[in-house]
Coordinates of C-alpha atoms and ligand atoms in Angstrom, one line a residue:
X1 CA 2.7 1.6 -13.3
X2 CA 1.2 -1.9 -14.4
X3 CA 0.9 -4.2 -11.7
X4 CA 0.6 -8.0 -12.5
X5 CA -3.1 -9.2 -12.3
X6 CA -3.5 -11.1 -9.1
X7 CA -3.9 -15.0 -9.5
X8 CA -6.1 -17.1 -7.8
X9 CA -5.1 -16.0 -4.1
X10 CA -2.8 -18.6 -2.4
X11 CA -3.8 -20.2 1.1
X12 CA -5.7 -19.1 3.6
X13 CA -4.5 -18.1 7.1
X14 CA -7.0 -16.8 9.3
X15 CA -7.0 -14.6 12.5
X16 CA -9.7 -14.6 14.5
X17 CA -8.1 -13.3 17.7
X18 CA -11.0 -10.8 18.7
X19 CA -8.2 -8.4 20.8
X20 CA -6.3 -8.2 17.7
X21 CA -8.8 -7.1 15.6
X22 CA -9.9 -5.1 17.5
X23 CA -6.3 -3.7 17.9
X24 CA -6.5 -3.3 13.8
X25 CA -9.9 -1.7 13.4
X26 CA -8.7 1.6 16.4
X27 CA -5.4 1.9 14.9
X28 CA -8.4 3.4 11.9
X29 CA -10.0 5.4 14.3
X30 CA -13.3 4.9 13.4
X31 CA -16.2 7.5 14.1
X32 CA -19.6 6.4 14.1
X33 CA -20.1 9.0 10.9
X34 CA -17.1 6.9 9.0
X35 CA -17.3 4.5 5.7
X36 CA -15.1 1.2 6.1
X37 CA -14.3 -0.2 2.5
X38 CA -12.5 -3.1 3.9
X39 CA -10.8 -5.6 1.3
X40 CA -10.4 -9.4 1.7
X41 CA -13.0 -9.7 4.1
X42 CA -13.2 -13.6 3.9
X43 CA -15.1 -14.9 6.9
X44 CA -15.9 -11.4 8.4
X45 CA -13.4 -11.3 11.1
X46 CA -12.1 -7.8 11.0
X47 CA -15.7 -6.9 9.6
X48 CA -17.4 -7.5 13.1
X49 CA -14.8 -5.0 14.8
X50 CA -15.2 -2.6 11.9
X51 CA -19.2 -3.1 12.5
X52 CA -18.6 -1.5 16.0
X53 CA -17.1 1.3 15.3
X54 CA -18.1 2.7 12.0
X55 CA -21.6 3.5 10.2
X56 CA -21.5 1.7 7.1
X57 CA -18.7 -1.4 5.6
X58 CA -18.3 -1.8 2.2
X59 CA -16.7 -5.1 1.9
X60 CA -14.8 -6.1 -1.6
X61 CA -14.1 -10.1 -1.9
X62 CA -13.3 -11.6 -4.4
X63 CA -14.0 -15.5 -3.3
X64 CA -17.2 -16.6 -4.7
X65 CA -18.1 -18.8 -1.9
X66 CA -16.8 -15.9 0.6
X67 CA -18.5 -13.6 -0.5
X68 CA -21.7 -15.7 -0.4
X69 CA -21.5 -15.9 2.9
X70 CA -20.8 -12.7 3.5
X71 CA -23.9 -11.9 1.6
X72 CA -25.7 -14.8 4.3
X73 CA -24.3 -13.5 7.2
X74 CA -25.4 -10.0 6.7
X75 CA -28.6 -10.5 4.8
X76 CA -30.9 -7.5 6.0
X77 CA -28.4 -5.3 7.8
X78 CA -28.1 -1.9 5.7
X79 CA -25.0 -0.8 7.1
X80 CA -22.7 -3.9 5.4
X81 CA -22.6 -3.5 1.4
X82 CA -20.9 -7.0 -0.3
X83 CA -18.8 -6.6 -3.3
X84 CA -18.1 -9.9 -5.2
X85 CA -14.8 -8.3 -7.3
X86 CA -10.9 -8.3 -7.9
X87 CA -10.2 -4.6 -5.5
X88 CA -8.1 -3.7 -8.2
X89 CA -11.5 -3.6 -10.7
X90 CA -12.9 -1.5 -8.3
X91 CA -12.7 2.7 -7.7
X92 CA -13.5 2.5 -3.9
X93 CA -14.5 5.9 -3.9
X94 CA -17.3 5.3 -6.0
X95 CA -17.8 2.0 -3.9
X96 CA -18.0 3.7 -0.7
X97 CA -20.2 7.0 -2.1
X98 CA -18.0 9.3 -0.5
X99 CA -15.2 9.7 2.3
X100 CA -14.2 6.8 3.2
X101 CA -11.8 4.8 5.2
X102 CA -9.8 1.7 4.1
X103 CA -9.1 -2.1 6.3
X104 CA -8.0 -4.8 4.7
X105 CA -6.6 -8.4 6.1
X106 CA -4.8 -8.3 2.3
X107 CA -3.6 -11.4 0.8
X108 CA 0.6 -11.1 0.4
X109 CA 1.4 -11.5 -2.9
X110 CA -0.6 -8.8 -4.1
X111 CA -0.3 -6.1 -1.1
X112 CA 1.8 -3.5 -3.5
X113 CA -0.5 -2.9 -5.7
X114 CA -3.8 -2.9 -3.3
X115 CA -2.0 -0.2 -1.5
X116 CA -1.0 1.7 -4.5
X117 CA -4.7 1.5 -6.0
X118 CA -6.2 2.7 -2.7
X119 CA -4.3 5.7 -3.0
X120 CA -6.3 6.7 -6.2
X121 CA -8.9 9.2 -6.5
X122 CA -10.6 9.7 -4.9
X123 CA -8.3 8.5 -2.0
X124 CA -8.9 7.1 1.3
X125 CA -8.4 9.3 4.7
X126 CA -6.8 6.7 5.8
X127 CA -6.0 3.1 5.1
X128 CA -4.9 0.5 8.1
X129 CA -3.3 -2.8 6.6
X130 CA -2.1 -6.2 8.2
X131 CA 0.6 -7.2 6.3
X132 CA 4.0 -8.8 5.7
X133 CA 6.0 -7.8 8.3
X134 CA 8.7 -7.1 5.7
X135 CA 6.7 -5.4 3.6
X136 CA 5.5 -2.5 6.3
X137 CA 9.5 -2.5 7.1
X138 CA 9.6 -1.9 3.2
X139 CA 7.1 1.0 3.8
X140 CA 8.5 2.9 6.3
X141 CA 12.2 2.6 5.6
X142 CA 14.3 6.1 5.3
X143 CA 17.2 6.7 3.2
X144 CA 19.7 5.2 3.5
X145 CA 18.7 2.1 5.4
X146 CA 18.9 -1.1 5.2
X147 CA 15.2 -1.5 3.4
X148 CA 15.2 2.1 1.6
X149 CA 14.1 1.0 -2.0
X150 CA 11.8 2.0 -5.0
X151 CA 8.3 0.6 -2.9
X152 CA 9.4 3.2 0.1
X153 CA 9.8 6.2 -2.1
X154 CA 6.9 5.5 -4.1
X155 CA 4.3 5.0 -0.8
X156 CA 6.1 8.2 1.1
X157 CA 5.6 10.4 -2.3
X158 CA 1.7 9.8 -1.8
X159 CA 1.6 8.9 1.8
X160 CA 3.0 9.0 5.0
X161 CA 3.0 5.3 6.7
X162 CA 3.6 4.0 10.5
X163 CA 4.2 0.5 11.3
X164 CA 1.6 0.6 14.3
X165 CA 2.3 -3.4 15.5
X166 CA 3.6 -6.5 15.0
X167 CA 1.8 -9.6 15.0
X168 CA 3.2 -13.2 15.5
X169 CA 3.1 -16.3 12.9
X170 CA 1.2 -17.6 15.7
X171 CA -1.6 -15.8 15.8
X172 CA -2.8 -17.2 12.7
X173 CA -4.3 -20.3 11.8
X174 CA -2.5 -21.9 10.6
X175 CA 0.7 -19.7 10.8
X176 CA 1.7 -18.7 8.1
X177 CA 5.7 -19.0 7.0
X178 CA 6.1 -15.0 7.4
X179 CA 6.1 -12.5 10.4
X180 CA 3.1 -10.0 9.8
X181 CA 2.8 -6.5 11.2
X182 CA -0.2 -3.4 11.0
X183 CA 1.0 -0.8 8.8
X184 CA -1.0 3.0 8.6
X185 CA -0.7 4.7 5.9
X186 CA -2.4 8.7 5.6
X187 CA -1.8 9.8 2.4
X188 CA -0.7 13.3 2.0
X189 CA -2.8 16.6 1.9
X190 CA -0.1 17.8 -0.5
X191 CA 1.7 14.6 -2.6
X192 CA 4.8 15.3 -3.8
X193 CA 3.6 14.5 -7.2
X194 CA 0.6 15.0 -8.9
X195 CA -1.6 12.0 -10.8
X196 CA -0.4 13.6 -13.9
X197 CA 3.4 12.5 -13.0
X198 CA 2.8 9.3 -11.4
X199 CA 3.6 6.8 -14.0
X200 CA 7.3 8.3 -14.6
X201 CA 7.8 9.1 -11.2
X202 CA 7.7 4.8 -10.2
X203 CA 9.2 4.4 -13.8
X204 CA 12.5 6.7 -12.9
X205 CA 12.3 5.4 -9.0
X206 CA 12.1 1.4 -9.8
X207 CA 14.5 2.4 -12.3
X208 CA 17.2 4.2 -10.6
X209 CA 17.1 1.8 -7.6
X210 CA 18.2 -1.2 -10.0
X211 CA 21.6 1.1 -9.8
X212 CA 21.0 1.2 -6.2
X213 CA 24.9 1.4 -5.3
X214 CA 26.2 3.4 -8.7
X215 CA 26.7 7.4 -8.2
X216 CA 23.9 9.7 -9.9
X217 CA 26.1 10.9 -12.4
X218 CA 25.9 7.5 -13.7
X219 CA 22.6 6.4 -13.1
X220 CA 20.8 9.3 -15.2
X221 CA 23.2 8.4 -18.2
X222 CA 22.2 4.7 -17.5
X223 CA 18.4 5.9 -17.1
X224 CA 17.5 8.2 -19.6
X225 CA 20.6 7.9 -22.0
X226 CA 22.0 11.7 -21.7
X227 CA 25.9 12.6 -22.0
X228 CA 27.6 13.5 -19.0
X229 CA 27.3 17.2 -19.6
X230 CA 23.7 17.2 -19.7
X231 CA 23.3 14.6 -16.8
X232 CA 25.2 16.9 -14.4
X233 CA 23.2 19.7 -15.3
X234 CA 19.8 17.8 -15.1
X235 CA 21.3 17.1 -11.3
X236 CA 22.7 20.6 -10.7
X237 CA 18.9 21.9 -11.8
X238 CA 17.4 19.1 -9.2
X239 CA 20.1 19.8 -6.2
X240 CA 21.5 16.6 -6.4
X241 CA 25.1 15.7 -5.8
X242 CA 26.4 13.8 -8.9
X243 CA 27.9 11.7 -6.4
X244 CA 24.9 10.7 -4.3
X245 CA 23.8 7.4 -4.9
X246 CA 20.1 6.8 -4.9
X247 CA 19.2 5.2 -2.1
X248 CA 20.0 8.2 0.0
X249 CA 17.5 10.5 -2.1
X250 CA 14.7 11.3 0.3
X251 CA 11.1 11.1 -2.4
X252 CA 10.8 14.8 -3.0
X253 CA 14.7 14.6 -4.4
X254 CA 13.2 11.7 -6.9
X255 CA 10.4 14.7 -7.2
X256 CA 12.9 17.3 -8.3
X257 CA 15.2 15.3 -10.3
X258 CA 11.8 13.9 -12.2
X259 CA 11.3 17.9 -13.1
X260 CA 14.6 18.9 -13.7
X261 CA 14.9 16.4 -16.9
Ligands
LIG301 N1 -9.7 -10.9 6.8 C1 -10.2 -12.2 6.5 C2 -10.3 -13.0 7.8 O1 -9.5 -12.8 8.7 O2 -11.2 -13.8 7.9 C3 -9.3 -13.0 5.5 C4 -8.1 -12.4 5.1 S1 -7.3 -13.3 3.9 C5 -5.6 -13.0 4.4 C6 -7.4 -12.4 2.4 C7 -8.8 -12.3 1.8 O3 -8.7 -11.5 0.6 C8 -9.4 -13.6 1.4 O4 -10.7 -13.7 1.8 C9 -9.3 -13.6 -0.2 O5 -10.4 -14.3 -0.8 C10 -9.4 -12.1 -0.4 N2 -8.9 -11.6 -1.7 C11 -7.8 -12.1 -2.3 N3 -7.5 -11.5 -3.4 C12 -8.4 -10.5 -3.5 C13 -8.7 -9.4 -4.5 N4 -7.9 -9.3 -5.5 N5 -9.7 -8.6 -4.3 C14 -10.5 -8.8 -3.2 N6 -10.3 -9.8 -2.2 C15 -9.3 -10.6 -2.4

């Protein structure tokens, strides 16, 4: 899928609350033989409690002046590798050099697509984000509820995700306007659907969620143009009621029904 390019990031709201960090970086559980690539690292809040636990931090800012000093900061200490870069211009695999774990403090109006990228080869072990509190409920949501919707299938096909806490507007300065939360995402030994599918899998899922409330039946004629004769067999072949609507297929329904075409 193409994601936007970010724009220059909007406002800064910082939390420095040592307990919380903290909080963030063992939700990760860090080894002392583990690889941080942690993105957004600004002032190097989360890095100092990422420093404690792990063996190496490969930071990936994209503030000039942030990353400068970054750079300052940790000027002679091998463990702590600075990348001045958009994340999204950057394969963390190859950045980290190996396994690796992902933290990241990520700016809001670009978390979808961080979390999508880091769940390209070569993926993360795991990934621990602080985030919109709306968009971790996003996440996690099952069918049919309330928040079930094209960026839930598309994360659980890949991944599975926790919302491990909640953290107040408060504890940021200054708050920001939004509830956040700490969201863990694993991603899955064996995805749902390969790198091959990808692309038409968030295609047909974004797609057939803009007929959230319309019966199967319809939405594949809507979708992909087919009569009704083929569109109930394409759903017959995938095990899919015609009268299902899609926000109560689970991700490895989309999976089928992305086969069965
Ligand atoms: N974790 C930091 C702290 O508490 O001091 C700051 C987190 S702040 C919410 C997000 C950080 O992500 C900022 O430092 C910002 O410059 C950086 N950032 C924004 N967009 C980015 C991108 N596309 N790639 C890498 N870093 C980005």
């Amino acid at each position: 899928m193409n994601f936007p390019k970010p724009r220059k990031w909007l406002g800064q709201h910082f939390l420095t609350d040592p307990r919380i960090l903290g909080r963030i970086a063992d939700v990760l559980e860090i080894t002392s033989d583990d690889t941080v690539v942690e993105i957004g690292p600004g002032r190097g809040a989360l890095t100092e409690q990422l420093l404690l636990r792990a063996k190496r931090v490969v930071a990936i800012e994209i503030d000039r002046d942030l990353a400068k000093l970054l750079r300052e900061k940790y000027a002679g200490d091998e463990r702590v590798t600075i990348i001045e870069s958009d994340v999204l211009d950057v394969n963390l695999g190859e950045a980290a050099g190996g396994p690796y774990l992902v933290a990241g403090n990520v700016p809001y109006n670009i978390t979808t697509p961080i979390l999508f990228h880091a769940l390209e080869h070569s993926r993360a072990e795991r990934a621990v984000y602080l985030v919109q509190r709306e968009v971790a409920e996003r996440v996690i949501a099952e069918p049919a509820s309330e928040n079930y919707g094209a960026l839930s299938v598309n994360l659980q096909a890949l991944a599975t995700a926790e919302l491990s806490f909640r953290v107040s507007a408060g504890a940021f300065t200054p708050p920001p306007k939004v509830e956040s939360a700490v969201m863990k995402i694993v991603p899955r030994a064996d995805p749902l659907i390969d790198a091959t599918e990808e692309a038409a899998y968030r295609a047909m899922v974004v797609g057939a969620f803009g007929f959230r409330r319309k019966q199967m039946q319809r939405v594949i004629r809507e979708l992909w143009n087919f009569g009704a004769d083929d569109a109930t067999a394409i759903l017959t072949r995938a095990g899919i009621e015609p009268t299902d609507r899609p926000e109560v297929l689970t991700p490895a329904d989309f999976a089928r029904l992305l086969r069965a075409r």
